[in-house]
């Protein structure tokens, strides 16, 4: 990947209204990030809005310089070093910022996540589990939160651990994890989706959780409440076709409720490293999921007539609707519908939701 | 059922070498227990052995008298009061001895079993679960052992509980459960397979466990070791096509290992009465399993020629073999093979094993 292509890609993903799905559709449609950047003003106009704020070349160069100064680097989807399992998910971060031992991305890995306020017993269990799985050759991925996450990283610090953080690569969070974060950046791998300097906010944590789920063959949940970030990670793992594992607990222990719920929903009950290895092994041998083909039609915007535009507009509204449903009901070619959605999105008039749904803003 | 038929049935089941499977095959073949008793000497001779010791009419009358004096009664398979779900299993006890509120056998029921040395928390959980399920209209079945069983009975004493005991109806075991056993005989239902006066021995407990599993729509295991009577009950429930449910626990708690193992094997994780009701409801509405058709051919022993006898003898040995396999390999009609096995069994030369297997003694 040429430096110019990297800069164009970074500009594209750092531009307003462009999330991973739009990014990959633009790249598939226009071939290169630069061609996509050039086409955006016209697409947004067709979608009935103003050109979104595009990141400048200077912005991108500044970020690359800053990341380099921090001893980190970018990884783009399509580069050999980009974690292959993560690249398979539809919402893979187009650019990651990583610091530390990059060879860890090539290891088979498993996520261990859980409650920040976990019991001492659960933290000890997570540490021992991570240690045993590390000894078996697996990289341990977690989110560097208090409690279970920290214990999992600690147990695998010698064998190899990847910490996915919600904020920028240079932002310590939570504060008491400063030494741990530094140790992982030196001996393990620290991984961030947000640019340097970004303080983690509530909306960043589900993004972080999808990366943990996407990086790994499976996620183990150790003590978690039914409504918790850990369960978001577990559900993302299930959505990506990865293994969901949970450590059970007594019905009398409120901190076990999330895990027991997952097991009732079909997660594999695990009690040991052997159980985890057994659970992920059938998947380990094969490609987990083929990358989504995404938008790859060749319909230029000019070929879409007014009647088709009206049909799609009429079918869209403030209530999210499945894109597949939209294609079916409109009777139009998928390539045409995808292009119109792209235009609307770039015009700031369309929002994408989980499960391939879209709504008008 | 006439008193004479009851006496003949009791003689048949109390005779040597006649277990439930042989009993039902004899009844199917000869129509009545008396006809079966009359035929046994000839069958045993054809099987190459001596006539087994048959219970006398006086033995049977004495038992009925004794049971009546104890305020209990017999229930025979085929009588309307015999628990219908229990009658469906292949090894249903041909005669039960019951004392207490017989209407409880008509209720939908669930078993709650577990470790004798269960934690105080598990016993409290079992008591509360039994209470809640009792309040929902279910009868609670257990084995009157220490620990979880006793707690389950206590929780359902007001709403209705059935205690299946390993020894005779008049034998208190364990000694500290004397008051509990008496209370259940008065306010619930006490149920025994063995005749009065029989002290429970190790081999009686798995028999008792199959009755708990057979009586109920499902069995809930609360704290149990991986090798324990509770797991035998759970496996019997699975074999009978009933629901197997287990209450999870921490991997760090050795007493939770049996339950966690069951969940790994596919048992439903339950944490509340609602979970149990949800698990058994799909089964509740329909017949769990059709009664096994058993042996119902009409081949008299005289019609079996020497060549057929030799074929079956040659296929049998000390290693247990599936009866179905025997039929297939012999190329003989199932009715002929079943009759020969019956003869060998009555002659004391054949042993029946779990899973429809037989071996020569």
XYZ file of C-alpha atoms in Angstrom:
722
model
C 0.000 0.000 0.000
C 1.556 3.300 -1.068
C 1.873 6.204 1.402
C -0.533 8.202 -0.806
C -3.106 5.417 -0.693
C -2.744 5.215 3.104
C -3.301 8.948 3.393
C -6.363 8.815 1.133
C -7.785 5.889 3.110
C -7.224 7.685 6.392
C -8.880 10.854 4.990
C -11.867 8.769 3.916
C -12.446 7.062 7.266
C -11.864 10.242 9.262
C -14.436 12.160 7.192
C -17.887 12.936 8.565
C -20.788 10.502 7.997
C -18.407 7.789 6.732
C -18.480 4.685 8.886
C -16.935 1.308 8.040
C -19.842 0.097 5.890
C -19.907 3.268 3.763
C -16.112 3.174 3.574
C -16.040 -0.350 2.147
C -18.881 0.369 -0.254
C -17.116 3.468 -1.557
C -13.865 1.547 -1.972
C -15.636 -1.273 -3.779
C -17.469 1.143 -6.032
C -14.640 3.520 -6.898
C -11.623 1.233 -6.605
C -9.397 3.578 -4.609
C -9.897 5.846 -1.626
C -8.766 8.838 -3.691
C -11.388 8.148 -6.368
C -14.023 7.852 -3.631
C -12.950 11.173 -2.092
C -13.195 12.801 -5.523
C -16.691 11.369 -6.103
C -18.207 12.261 -2.729
C -19.314 15.857 -3.519
C -21.284 14.673 -6.525
C -22.775 11.678 -4.660
C -23.863 13.867 -1.745
C -25.504 16.316 -4.123
C -27.459 13.505 -5.767
C -28.489 12.332 -2.285
C -29.952 15.783 -1.692
C -27.475 17.140 0.832
C -24.275 19.074 1.222
C -20.837 17.542 0.842
C -19.814 16.095 4.213
C -16.750 17.545 5.865
C -13.854 15.577 4.414
C -10.635 15.105 6.341
C -7.825 16.976 4.622
C -4.524 15.559 3.484
C -2.884 17.653 6.206
C -5.197 16.100 8.852
C -4.205 12.614 7.740
C -0.507 13.419 7.566
C -0.673 14.952 11.030
C -2.321 11.811 12.439
C 0.256 9.501 10.860
C 3.064 11.660 12.212
C 1.514 11.695 15.671
C 0.982 7.928 15.706
C 4.569 7.357 14.616
C 5.828 9.669 17.341
C 3.871 7.613 19.882
C 5.748 4.509 18.765
C 2.596 3.150 17.150
C 1.461 2.592 13.578
C -1.648 2.312 11.446
C -2.935 -0.933 10.006
C -5.368 -0.739 7.097
C -7.807 -3.428 5.979
C -6.126 -5.012 2.994
C -2.629 -4.855 4.484
C -1.089 -8.191 5.337
C -0.630 -7.318 8.987
C -4.276 -6.403 9.562
C -5.819 -9.116 11.807
C -7.461 -11.487 9.310
C -10.460 -12.519 11.444
C -11.267 -8.882 12.178
C -11.120 -8.069 8.467
C -13.953 -10.544 7.891
C -16.594 -8.604 9.786
C -18.804 -6.173 7.888
C -17.992 -3.326 10.282
C -14.223 -3.956 10.522
C -12.402 -0.732 11.424
C -10.873 0.413 8.098
C -7.839 1.661 10.046
C -6.457 0.457 13.369
C -3.730 2.059 15.446
C -1.505 -0.505 17.100
C 1.461 -0.392 19.431
C 3.563 -3.315 20.587
C 4.162 -6.829 19.371
C 2.434 -7.041 15.980
C 3.144 -10.747 15.675
C 0.344 -11.285 18.206
C -2.232 -10.543 15.512
C -1.163 -13.734 13.776
C -1.855 -15.951 16.780
C -5.123 -17.770 17.247
C -6.846 -15.724 19.914
C -9.733 -15.791 22.325
C -11.436 -12.955 24.192
C -11.953 -12.986 27.958
C -14.294 -10.266 29.208
C -16.424 -9.622 32.254
C -17.643 -7.308 34.943
C -15.625 -4.366 36.201
C -16.947 -5.089 39.710
C -16.316 -8.835 39.496
C -15.685 -10.880 42.633
C -12.131 -11.626 43.694
C -12.790 -15.279 42.858
C -13.875 -14.414 39.319
C -10.804 -12.251 38.781
C -8.567 -15.055 39.981
C -10.424 -17.453 37.697
C -10.006 -15.109 34.706
C -6.291 -14.706 35.408
C -5.757 -18.457 35.677
C -7.843 -19.144 32.575
C -5.874 -16.569 30.572
C -2.626 -18.016 31.857
C -3.604 -21.563 30.873
C -4.889 -20.536 27.444
C -1.747 -18.461 26.899
C 0.311 -21.511 27.792
C -1.619 -23.432 25.140
C -0.484 -20.908 22.536
C -3.502 -18.623 22.318
C -3.350 -14.836 22.433
C -5.758 -13.374 24.999
C -7.802 -10.368 23.906
C -9.671 -8.096 26.318
C -10.752 -4.513 26.842
C -8.408 -3.288 29.602
C -11.310 -2.431 31.878
C -11.187 -2.928 35.630
C -12.009 -6.348 37.057
C -12.138 -9.360 34.746
C -10.485 -7.621 31.759
C -7.462 -6.547 33.786
C -7.131 -9.988 35.349
C -7.234 -11.641 31.917
C -4.494 -9.353 30.591
C -2.370 -9.997 33.684
C -2.660 -13.764 33.316
C -1.486 -13.604 29.698
C 1.098 -10.840 29.902
C 3.967 -13.296 29.507
C 2.388 -15.420 26.789
C 0.790 -12.639 24.748
C -2.182 -10.362 25.247
C -3.981 -7.793 23.095
C -5.763 -4.873 24.785
C -8.424 -3.153 22.687
C -9.036 0.310 24.094
C -12.021 2.570 23.544
C -10.119 5.869 23.286
C -6.931 6.952 21.536
C -3.760 4.881 21.741
C -2.171 7.558 23.970
C -5.105 7.938 26.363
C -4.940 6.002 29.616
C -8.270 4.659 30.810
C -9.172 3.800 33.496
C -6.506 5.878 35.286
C -5.433 3.051 37.621
C -4.526 0.941 34.581
C -1.711 3.247 33.471
C 1.081 0.818 34.327
C -0.878 -2.116 32.876
C -1.576 -0.268 29.629
C 2.095 0.632 29.308
C 3.203 -2.923 30.034
C 0.855 -4.250 27.328
C 2.117 -1.656 24.816
C 5.628 -2.935 25.523
C 5.162 -6.677 25.933
C 1.765 -7.283 24.319
C -0.238 -5.320 21.791
C -2.318 -2.202 22.383
C -4.984 -1.546 19.762
C -7.225 1.497 19.214
C -9.772 2.471 16.575
C -10.046 6.154 17.524
C -7.317 8.639 16.579
C -4.776 9.694 19.208
C -6.014 12.088 21.847
C -9.643 10.856 21.800
C -10.999 10.449 25.327
C -13.211 7.333 25.542
C -16.922 8.128 25.665
C -19.898 5.848 26.284
C -20.530 5.339 22.551
C -16.951 4.152 21.997
C -17.295 1.101 24.243
C -19.657 -0.919 22.024
C -17.273 -0.161 19.105
C -14.397 -1.472 21.211
C -16.457 -4.562 22.106
C -17.129 -5.445 18.460
C -13.355 -5.382 17.846
C -12.728 -7.843 20.695
C -15.414 -10.132 19.253
C -14.153 -9.683 15.704
C -10.477 -10.336 16.492
C -11.075 -13.679 18.153
C -12.349 -17.168 17.454
C -14.526 -16.880 20.522
C -15.345 -14.817 23.573
C -15.460 -16.106 27.142
C -17.623 -14.130 29.570
C -16.641 -14.378 33.243
C -19.176 -12.836 35.644
C -21.378 -10.248 33.978
C -24.718 -8.599 34.558
C -27.502 -9.295 32.055
C -27.249 -5.737 30.708
C -23.548 -5.141 30.380
C -20.827 -4.437 27.893
C -19.660 -8.013 28.236
C -22.966 -9.249 26.887
C -22.690 -6.812 23.993
C -19.329 -8.387 23.185
C -20.854 -11.869 23.454
C -23.763 -10.972 21.170
C -21.347 -9.436 18.650
C -19.311 -12.664 18.716
C -22.487 -14.648 18.009
C -23.408 -12.273 15.184
C -19.966 -12.767 13.629
C -20.335 -16.543 13.808
C -17.718 -16.888 16.539
C -17.959 -19.069 19.622
C -19.717 -17.620 22.670
C -18.625 -19.139 25.978
C -19.675 -18.318 29.520
C -18.551 -19.314 32.993
C -21.610 -20.298 35.060
C -22.418 -19.222 38.582
C -24.989 -19.733 41.282
C -28.495 -18.370 40.645
C -28.062 -16.698 44.031
C -25.119 -14.623 42.744
C -26.331 -11.542 40.844
C -22.956 -11.251 39.105
C -23.505 -14.635 37.456
C -26.837 -13.710 35.885
C -25.443 -12.479 32.581
C -23.363 -15.630 32.106
C -26.211 -17.936 33.051
C -28.476 -16.042 30.652
C -25.965 -16.521 27.833
C -25.794 -20.249 28.564
C -29.596 -20.466 28.494
C -29.437 -18.731 25.114
C -27.022 -21.322 23.786
C -23.545 -20.190 24.823
C -21.139 -22.996 25.683
C -20.658 -23.486 29.407
C -16.909 -23.441 30.101
C -15.086 -24.174 33.318
C -11.490 -24.567 32.200
C -8.968 -23.838 29.479
C -9.628 -27.333 28.098
C -13.322 -26.491 27.728
C -12.441 -23.293 25.849
C -10.009 -25.046 23.530
C -12.552 -27.767 22.842
C -15.183 -25.149 22.033
C -13.086 -23.155 19.577
C -11.291 -26.058 17.939
C -13.927 -27.021 15.355
C -13.886 -23.432 14.141
C -10.121 -23.065 14.303
C -9.523 -25.209 11.315
C -11.634 -23.338 8.812
C -12.393 -19.852 7.693
C -14.992 -18.513 10.087
C -16.973 -16.573 7.558
C -16.356 -15.377 4.071
C -15.911 -11.610 3.887
C -19.144 -9.938 2.964
C -19.120 -9.266 -0.772
C -20.375 -5.750 -0.058
C -21.322 -3.457 -2.857
C -19.519 -4.375 -6.012
C -21.927 -3.422 -8.767
C -20.859 -1.057 -11.499
C -23.955 1.099 -11.773
C -22.872 4.723 -12.095
C -25.125 7.285 -10.435
C -26.038 8.680 -13.841
C -27.776 5.472 -14.793
C -30.341 5.749 -11.989
C -33.526 7.315 -13.310
C -35.899 9.558 -11.421
C -38.559 6.859 -11.086
C -36.116 4.540 -9.333
C -35.046 7.350 -7.001
C -38.664 8.058 -6.119
C -39.405 4.379 -5.486
C -36.580 4.084 -2.957
C -37.369 7.441 -1.301
C -40.987 6.395 -0.850
C -39.969 3.133 0.806
C -37.666 4.867 3.299
C -38.804 6.574 6.459
C -37.812 7.259 10.021
C -38.451 3.617 10.963
C -35.422 1.406 10.218
C -35.996 -1.042 7.385
C -33.855 -3.941 6.136
C -31.844 -3.101 3.033
C -32.725 -6.533 1.634
C -36.398 -5.757 2.177
C -35.936 -2.433 0.414
C -34.385 -4.153 -2.592
C -37.176 -6.719 -2.704
C -39.997 -4.207 -2.377
C -38.497 -1.734 -4.840
C -37.973 -4.382 -7.501
C -34.727 -2.590 -8.414
C -31.289 -4.095 -8.911
C -29.333 -4.335 -5.631
C -26.504 -2.235 -7.109
C -28.910 0.631 -7.787
C -30.411 0.549 -4.287
C -26.981 0.375 -2.646
C -25.780 3.351 -4.672
C -28.782 5.443 -3.719
C -28.352 4.588 -0.038
C -24.690 5.578 -0.313
C -25.673 8.924 -1.806
C -28.262 9.565 0.900
C -25.774 8.616 3.596
C -23.070 10.920 2.259
C -25.691 13.644 2.074
C -26.236 13.148 5.811
C -29.820 12.034 5.255
C -29.517 8.298 6.045
C -28.604 6.412 9.190
C -27.388 2.811 9.249
C -28.508 0.521 12.078
C -27.511 -2.897 13.362
C -28.623 -5.866 11.285
C -28.353 -4.186 7.889
C -31.202 -1.733 8.495
C -31.394 1.900 7.399
C -33.647 4.863 8.159
C -34.007 8.446 6.991
C -32.728 11.124 9.354
C -58.503 -55.883 38.478
C -59.759 -58.842 40.487
C -58.136 -59.775 43.815
C -57.004 -63.056 42.226
C -55.355 -61.224 39.354
C -53.619 -58.895 41.820
C -52.327 -61.864 43.775
C -51.069 -63.584 40.622
C -49.362 -60.386 39.457
C -47.709 -59.920 42.838
C -46.535 -63.577 42.806
C -45.051 -63.062 39.344
C -43.078 -59.910 40.182
C -41.886 -61.310 43.535
C -40.553 -64.494 41.893
C -36.832 -65.015 41.304
C -35.243 -63.881 37.998
C -38.361 -61.938 37.011
C -37.691 -58.242 36.609
C -40.019 -55.654 35.061
C -39.058 -56.411 31.443
C -39.578 -60.174 31.823
C -42.801 -59.510 33.719
C -44.276 -57.400 30.915
C -43.145 -59.856 28.251
C -44.736 -62.763 30.110
C -47.955 -60.821 30.563
C -48.022 -59.844 26.890
C -47.330 -63.431 25.817
C -49.677 -65.268 28.128
C -52.390 -62.685 28.684
C -52.678 -63.081 32.449
C -50.230 -63.358 35.315
C -51.745 -66.719 36.292
C -51.191 -68.123 32.801
C -47.607 -66.863 32.926
C -47.027 -68.518 36.312
C -48.405 -71.767 34.921
C -46.134 -71.589 31.870
C -42.887 -70.750 33.663
C -41.768 -74.322 34.544
C -42.050 -75.418 30.926
C -40.355 -72.229 29.630
C -37.469 -72.613 32.065
C -36.994 -76.236 31.022
C -36.820 -75.234 27.361
C -34.292 -72.565 28.344
C -32.144 -75.308 29.817
C -32.504 -74.528 33.495
C -34.526 -75.265 36.587
C -37.803 -73.558 37.375
C -37.057 -70.341 39.270
C -38.390 -70.028 42.787
C -41.909 -68.688 42.364
C -43.581 -66.624 45.062
C -46.484 -68.572 46.531
C -50.050 -67.421 46.821
C -49.520 -67.319 50.594
C -46.470 -65.044 50.133
C -48.515 -62.636 48.040
C -51.489 -62.687 50.413
C -49.184 -62.070 53.348
C -47.646 -59.048 51.591
C -51.029 -57.562 50.705
C -52.207 -58.043 54.289
C -49.037 -56.447 55.652
C -49.279 -53.471 53.282
C -52.925 -52.937 54.236
C -52.039 -53.085 57.931
C -49.439 -50.355 57.322
C -52.166 -48.114 55.923
C -50.690 -48.479 52.423
C -51.820 -50.218 49.242
C -50.488 -51.753 46.059
C -50.811 -50.128 42.664
C -50.381 -52.351 39.612
C -49.480 -51.245 36.098
C -52.786 -51.277 34.243
C -54.785 -49.947 37.171
C -56.201 -46.473 36.680
C -54.438 -45.088 39.739
C -50.969 -46.176 38.614
C -48.974 -43.018 37.683
C -49.430 -42.780 33.908
C -45.999 -41.320 33.050
C -44.275 -44.016 35.088
C -46.261 -46.711 33.273
C -44.706 -45.545 30.006
C -41.153 -46.575 30.845
C -39.938 -50.001 29.800
C -38.770 -50.836 33.320
C -41.842 -49.491 35.154
C -42.236 -51.269 38.508
C -45.099 -53.755 37.885
C -46.292 -53.126 41.439
C -45.851 -50.060 43.636
C -46.649 -49.718 47.309
C -48.050 -46.302 48.157
C -49.189 -44.551 51.296
C -50.808 -41.144 51.540
C -52.625 -38.854 49.148
C -53.086 -40.873 45.965
C -54.517 -37.891 44.106
C -50.948 -36.565 43.871
C -50.152 -39.143 41.183
C -52.589 -37.315 38.906
C -50.774 -33.991 39.191
C -48.178 -32.847 36.713
C -44.932 -33.361 38.594
C -41.281 -32.495 38.505
C -38.348 -34.076 40.336
C -35.882 -32.055 42.402
C -32.789 -34.001 43.421
C -29.270 -33.236 44.548
C -26.380 -33.834 46.857
C -26.824 -35.163 50.379
C -23.978 -32.876 51.495
C -25.290 -29.827 49.609
C -24.483 -26.319 50.799
C -26.960 -24.479 52.986
C -27.541 -22.084 50.075
C -28.408 -24.950 47.724
C -30.818 -26.459 50.243
C -32.524 -23.105 50.679
C -32.674 -22.748 46.893
C -34.217 -26.240 46.525
C -36.800 -25.494 49.214
C -37.786 -22.201 47.594
C -37.895 -23.740 44.122
C -40.122 -26.588 45.370
C -42.357 -24.083 47.130
C -42.719 -21.929 44.029
C -43.350 -24.909 41.731
C -45.828 -26.315 44.243
C -47.599 -22.965 44.229
C -47.813 -23.244 40.445
C -49.697 -26.521 40.814
C -46.927 -29.065 40.316
C -46.263 -32.033 42.566
C -42.630 -32.239 43.687
C -41.004 -35.668 43.555
C -37.748 -36.528 45.327
C -35.915 -39.334 47.059
C -36.115 -38.366 50.736
C -32.339 -38.335 51.074
C -30.488 -35.828 53.236
C -29.679 -32.403 51.783
C -31.388 -31.276 48.588
C -34.039 -34.039 48.561
C -35.217 -33.240 52.092
C -35.266 -29.519 51.342
C -37.359 -30.087 48.196
C -39.897 -32.182 50.122
C -40.077 -29.561 52.879
C -40.729 -26.756 50.396
C -43.639 -28.661 48.836
C -45.144 -30.320 51.906
C -48.167 -27.998 51.850
C -48.727 -28.088 48.100
C -48.002 -31.764 47.485
C -44.883 -33.896 47.459
C -44.098 -37.503 46.544
C -41.186 -39.262 48.243
C -39.834 -42.314 46.448
C -37.940 -44.466 48.924
C -35.366 -47.160 48.203
C -36.456 -49.620 50.908
C -39.805 -50.902 52.125
C -42.695 -48.516 52.823
C -42.291 -49.162 56.563
C -38.510 -48.681 56.715
C -37.232 -45.266 57.775
C -34.112 -44.126 55.977
C -32.049 -42.101 56.707
C -32.898 -42.317 60.437
C -33.024 -38.531 60.923
C -35.809 -38.337 58.332
C -38.294 -40.308 60.431
C -40.564 -37.333 61.150
C -40.298 -36.113 57.546
C -41.141 -39.570 56.151
C -44.157 -39.791 58.448
C -45.318 -36.293 57.520
C -45.127 -37.151 53.812
C -47.037 -40.408 54.344
C -49.771 -38.336 55.990
C -49.834 -35.152 53.915
C -48.045 -36.175 50.722
C -47.419 -39.535 49.116
C -44.824 -42.122 50.093
C -43.943 -44.599 47.354
C -41.855 -47.803 47.488
C -41.040 -50.522 44.983
C -39.604 -53.021 47.459
C -41.886 -55.088 49.734
C -42.352 -54.010 53.354
C -39.447 -54.701 55.657
C -36.733 -54.406 53.003
C -33.787 -52.376 54.252
C -32.422 -50.143 51.471
C -29.182 -51.404 49.969
C -26.815 -49.761 47.483
C -28.415 -51.533 44.499
C -31.879 -50.207 45.429
C -30.956 -46.543 44.954
C -30.584 -46.580 41.161
C -33.988 -48.383 41.047
C -35.431 -45.604 43.202
C -33.846 -42.979 40.934
C -35.445 -44.416 37.778
C -38.848 -44.111 39.481
C -38.267 -40.417 40.251
C -37.271 -39.844 36.611
C -40.149 -41.945 35.310
C -42.845 -40.311 37.442
C -42.073 -36.769 36.314
C -42.053 -34.549 33.245
C -38.534 -33.503 34.152
C -35.830 -33.625 36.789
C -34.033 -30.611 38.259
C -30.582 -31.280 39.702
C -29.445 -28.857 42.427
C -25.771 -29.240 43.408
C -24.402 -32.674 42.603
C -21.036 -34.310 42.075
C -20.249 -35.647 38.592
C -20.523 -39.235 39.842
C -23.617 -39.218 41.968
C -27.074 -40.687 42.279
C -28.516 -37.362 41.151
C -26.771 -37.702 37.815
C -28.115 -41.247 37.484
C -31.601 -39.796 37.925
C -30.853 -37.102 35.341
C -29.548 -39.618 32.822
C -32.604 -41.821 33.389
C -34.833 -38.795 32.746
C -32.988 -38.153 29.479
C -33.329 -41.814 28.512
C -37.079 -41.661 29.129
C -37.363 -38.554 26.950
C -38.092 -36.285 29.910
C -36.628 -32.838 30.506
C -33.259 -32.650 32.285
C -32.636 -29.388 34.123
C -29.703 -28.288 36.249
C -28.912 -25.342 38.484
C -25.468 -23.962 37.592
C -22.705 -23.030 39.972
C -19.224 -21.597 40.011
C -16.439 -23.703 38.458
C -14.643 -23.106 41.763
C -17.382 -24.949 43.686
C -16.846 -28.738 43.533
C -20.501 -29.302 44.424
C -21.582 -27.572 41.200
C -19.537 -29.804 38.911
C -22.232 -32.384 38.256
C -24.783 -29.716 37.356
C -22.368 -27.829 35.120
C -21.468 -31.115 33.431
C -25.141 -31.829 32.745
C -25.576 -28.355 31.229
C -22.549 -28.929 29.024
C -24.182 -32.175 27.918
C -27.353 -30.358 26.956
C -29.435 -30.083 30.130
C -31.446 -26.880 30.427
C -29.908 -24.331 32.779
C -32.594 -23.305 35.281
C -32.470 -20.588 37.895
C -36.101 -20.216 38.919
C -39.515 -21.854 38.973
C -40.363 -19.908 35.809
C -37.386 -21.469 34.028
C -38.542 -24.954 35.093
C -42.126 -24.358 33.985
C -40.922 -22.991 30.655
C -38.717 -26.050 30.161
C -41.399 -28.650 30.862
C -44.302 -26.866 29.217
C -43.721 -28.012 25.635
C -43.746 -31.576 26.886
C -46.647 -31.084 29.268
C -49.213 -30.865 26.562
C -48.508 -34.164 24.830
C -47.831 -37.779 25.590
C -44.145 -37.995 26.419
C -43.543 -41.343 24.828
C -45.710 -44.130 23.604
C -45.480 -47.172 25.821
C -43.039 -49.690 24.425
C -45.011 -52.282 22.447
C -42.975 -55.018 24.139
C -43.332 -58.630 23.132
C -46.714 -59.313 21.661
C -46.101 -62.099 19.174
C -48.034 -65.309 19.382
C -45.269 -67.823 18.687
C -45.633 -70.720 21.098
C -42.410 -72.306 22.302
C -43.303 -75.509 20.441
C -43.011 -73.733 17.109
C -39.322 -72.903 17.601
C -37.206 -75.516 15.889
C -33.794 -76.760 16.987
C -31.943 -74.882 14.250
C -33.391 -71.554 15.427
C -32.468 -72.359 19.026
C -28.906 -73.136 17.980
C -28.644 -69.916 15.932
C -29.615 -67.766 18.907
C -27.419 -69.720 21.357
C -24.430 -69.283 19.082
C -24.959 -65.542 18.876
C -25.145 -65.148 22.656
C -22.154 -64.985 24.957
C -20.894 -63.369 28.122
C -20.521 -60.025 26.324
C -23.803 -58.053 26.309
C -25.358 -57.766 22.849
C -28.320 -55.690 21.646
C -31.513 -57.698 21.273
C -32.195 -55.844 18.013
C -28.757 -56.865 16.771
C -29.490 -60.457 17.746
C -32.720 -60.428 15.772
C -30.986 -58.941 12.759
C -28.052 -61.334 12.800
C -30.165 -64.411 13.446
C -32.534 -63.659 10.596
C -35.353 -64.989 12.806
C -38.710 -63.400 13.547
C -38.539 -61.015 16.537
C -41.255 -62.988 18.331
C -39.155 -66.156 18.178
C -36.019 -64.464 19.501
C -37.941 -62.749 22.314
C -39.485 -66.059 23.349
C -36.111 -67.805 23.458
C -34.611 -65.007 25.528
C -37.549 -65.262 27.914
C -36.978 -68.992 28.305
C -33.256 -68.496 28.929
C -33.966 -65.779 31.439
C -36.485 -67.854 33.376
C -33.936 -70.681 33.347
C -31.528 -68.301 35.099
C -29.116 -68.359 32.180
C -29.629 -64.863 30.758
C -28.983 -61.418 32.176
C -30.620 -58.225 30.891
C -28.557 -55.011 30.783
C -29.285 -51.327 30.243
C -30.080 -50.268 26.698
C -31.869 -53.444 25.628
C -28.778 -55.672 25.810
C -28.538 -59.275 27.008
C -25.738 -61.691 27.895
C -25.418 -65.306 28.958
C -24.671 -65.942 32.625
